[in-house]
Coordinates of N, CA and C in Angstrom, one line a residue:
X1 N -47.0 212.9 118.0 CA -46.3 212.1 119.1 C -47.1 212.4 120.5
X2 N -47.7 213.5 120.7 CA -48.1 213.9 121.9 C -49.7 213.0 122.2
X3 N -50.5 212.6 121.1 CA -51.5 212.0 120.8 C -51.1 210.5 121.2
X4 N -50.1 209.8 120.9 CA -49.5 208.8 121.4 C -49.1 208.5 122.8
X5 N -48.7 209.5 123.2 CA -48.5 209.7 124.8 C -50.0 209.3 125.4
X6 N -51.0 210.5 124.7 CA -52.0 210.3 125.5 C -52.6 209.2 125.8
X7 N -52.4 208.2 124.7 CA -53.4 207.1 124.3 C -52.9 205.7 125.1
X8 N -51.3 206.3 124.8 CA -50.7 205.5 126.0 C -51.2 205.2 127.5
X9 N -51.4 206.5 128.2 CA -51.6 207.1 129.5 C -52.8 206.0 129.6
X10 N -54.2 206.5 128.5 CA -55.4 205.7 129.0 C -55.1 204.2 128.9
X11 N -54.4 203.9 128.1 CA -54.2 202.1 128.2 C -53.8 201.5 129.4
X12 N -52.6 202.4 129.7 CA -51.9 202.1 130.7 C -53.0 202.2 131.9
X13 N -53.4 203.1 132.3 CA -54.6 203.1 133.4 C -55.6 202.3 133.3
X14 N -56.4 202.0 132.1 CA -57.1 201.4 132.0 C -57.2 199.5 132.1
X15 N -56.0 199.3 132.1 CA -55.5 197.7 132.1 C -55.5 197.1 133.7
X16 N -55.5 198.1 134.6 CA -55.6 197.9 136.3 C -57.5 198.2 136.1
X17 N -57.5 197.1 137.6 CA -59.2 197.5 138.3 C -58.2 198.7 139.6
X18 N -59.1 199.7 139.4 CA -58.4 200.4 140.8 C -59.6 200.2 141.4
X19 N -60.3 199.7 141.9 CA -62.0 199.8 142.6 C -61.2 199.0 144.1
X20 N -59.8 199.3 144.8 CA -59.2 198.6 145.9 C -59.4 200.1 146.9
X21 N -59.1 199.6 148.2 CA -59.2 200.4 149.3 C -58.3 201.7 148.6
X22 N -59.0 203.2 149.0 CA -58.6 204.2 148.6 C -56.9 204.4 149.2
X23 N -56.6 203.6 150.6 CA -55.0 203.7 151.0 C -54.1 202.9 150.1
X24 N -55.1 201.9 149.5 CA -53.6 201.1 148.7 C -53.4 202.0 146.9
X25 N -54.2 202.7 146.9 CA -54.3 203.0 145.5 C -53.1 203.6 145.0
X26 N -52.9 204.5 146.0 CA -51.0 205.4 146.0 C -50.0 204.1 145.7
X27 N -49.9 203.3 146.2 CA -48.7 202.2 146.0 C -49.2 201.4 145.1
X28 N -50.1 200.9 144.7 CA -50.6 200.0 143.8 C -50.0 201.2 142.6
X29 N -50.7 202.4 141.9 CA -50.3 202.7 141.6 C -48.9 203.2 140.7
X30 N -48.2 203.8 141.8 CA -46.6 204.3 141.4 C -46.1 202.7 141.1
X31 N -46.2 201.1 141.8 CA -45.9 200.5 141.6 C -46.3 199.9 139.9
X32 N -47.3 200.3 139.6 CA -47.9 199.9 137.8 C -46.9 200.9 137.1
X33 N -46.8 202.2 137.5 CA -46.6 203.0 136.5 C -44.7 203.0 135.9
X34 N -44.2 202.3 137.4 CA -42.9 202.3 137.8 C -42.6 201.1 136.0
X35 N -42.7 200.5 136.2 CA -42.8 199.5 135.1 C -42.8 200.0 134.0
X36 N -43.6 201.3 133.5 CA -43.9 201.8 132.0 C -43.1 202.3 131.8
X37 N -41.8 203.2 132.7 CA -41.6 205.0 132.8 C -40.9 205.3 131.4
X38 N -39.9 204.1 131.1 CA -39.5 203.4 130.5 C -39.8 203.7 129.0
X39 N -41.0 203.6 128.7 CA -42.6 203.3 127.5 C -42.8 204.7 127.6
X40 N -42.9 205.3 128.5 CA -43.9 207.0 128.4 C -42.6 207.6 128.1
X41 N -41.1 207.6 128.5 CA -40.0 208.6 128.6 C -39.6 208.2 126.8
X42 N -40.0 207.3 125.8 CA -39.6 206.9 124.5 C -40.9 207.8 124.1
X43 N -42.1 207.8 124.1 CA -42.8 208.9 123.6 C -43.1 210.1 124.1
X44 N -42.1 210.6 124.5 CA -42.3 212.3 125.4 C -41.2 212.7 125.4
X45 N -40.6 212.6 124.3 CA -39.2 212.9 123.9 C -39.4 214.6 123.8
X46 N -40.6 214.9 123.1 CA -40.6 216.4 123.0 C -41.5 217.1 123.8
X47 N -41.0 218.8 123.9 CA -41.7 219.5 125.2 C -43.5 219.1 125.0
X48 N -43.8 218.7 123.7 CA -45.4 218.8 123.6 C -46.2 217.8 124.4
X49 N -45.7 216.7 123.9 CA -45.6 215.3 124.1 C -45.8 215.5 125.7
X50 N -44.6 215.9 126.5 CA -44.8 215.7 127.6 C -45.6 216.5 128.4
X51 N -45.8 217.9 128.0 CA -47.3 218.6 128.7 C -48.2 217.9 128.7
X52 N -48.3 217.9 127.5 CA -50.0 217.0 126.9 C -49.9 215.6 127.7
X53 N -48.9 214.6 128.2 CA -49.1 213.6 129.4 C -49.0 214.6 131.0
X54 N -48.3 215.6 131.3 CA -48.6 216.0 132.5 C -50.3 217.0 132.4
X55 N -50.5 217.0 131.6 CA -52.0 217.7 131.5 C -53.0 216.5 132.0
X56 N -52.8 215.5 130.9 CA -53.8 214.3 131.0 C -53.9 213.6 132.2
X57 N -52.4 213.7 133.2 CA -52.2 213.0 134.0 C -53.0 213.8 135.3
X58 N -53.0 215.2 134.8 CA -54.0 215.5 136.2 C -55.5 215.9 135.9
X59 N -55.2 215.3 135.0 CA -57.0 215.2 134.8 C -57.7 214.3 135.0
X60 N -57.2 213.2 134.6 CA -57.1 211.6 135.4 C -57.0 212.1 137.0
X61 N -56.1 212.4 136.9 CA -56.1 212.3 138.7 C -57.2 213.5 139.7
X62 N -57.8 214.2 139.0 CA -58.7 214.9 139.4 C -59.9 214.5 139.3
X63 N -60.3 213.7 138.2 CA -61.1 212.8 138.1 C -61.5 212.0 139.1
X64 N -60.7 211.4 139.3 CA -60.4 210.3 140.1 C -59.7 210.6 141.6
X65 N -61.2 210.5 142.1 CA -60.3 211.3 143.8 C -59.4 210.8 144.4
X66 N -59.3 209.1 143.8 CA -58.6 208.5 145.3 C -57.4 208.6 145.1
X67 N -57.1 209.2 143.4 CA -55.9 209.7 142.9 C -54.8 211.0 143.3
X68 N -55.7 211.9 143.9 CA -55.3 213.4 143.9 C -54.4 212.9 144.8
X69 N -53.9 212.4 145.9 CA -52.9 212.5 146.8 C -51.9 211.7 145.9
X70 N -51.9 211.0 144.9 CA -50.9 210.2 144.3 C -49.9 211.2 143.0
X71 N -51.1 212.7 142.6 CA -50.5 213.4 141.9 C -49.1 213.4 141.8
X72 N -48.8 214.1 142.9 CA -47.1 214.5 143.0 C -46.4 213.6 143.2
X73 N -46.2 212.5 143.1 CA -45.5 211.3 142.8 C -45.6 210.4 141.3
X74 N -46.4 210.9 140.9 CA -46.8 210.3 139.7 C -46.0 210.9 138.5

């Protein structure tokens, strides 16, 4: 299940262009993800599952600088 989460995560990011001004990225964002929470909360049913999305989620977002202020809302 937790493998599912992950694969989720990348689709779901991967289906947006984020290459937009680094201020709209925070709301663009939470606004895409607001839509799934739905889709990730049905595969993160277990404690594994959901580490392994809050793991991935800040790796993504470390990755990706324009992300790190959107961590804690995400």
């Amino acid at each position: 299940e937790h493998e599912v989460t992950i694969l989720l995560w990348r689709s779901l990011m991967s289906i947006v262009d984020w290459n937009i001004r680094e201020e709209l990225v925070s709301d663009q964002s939470i606004m895409h993800l607001r839509l799934y929470t739905a889709l990730l909360a049905a595969f993160s049913s277990c404690n594994r599952a959901v580490l392994a999305l809050l793991v991935r989620v800040q790796e993504y977002c470390y990755d990706n600088l324009a992300f790190m202020k959107v961590f804690e809302k995400i």
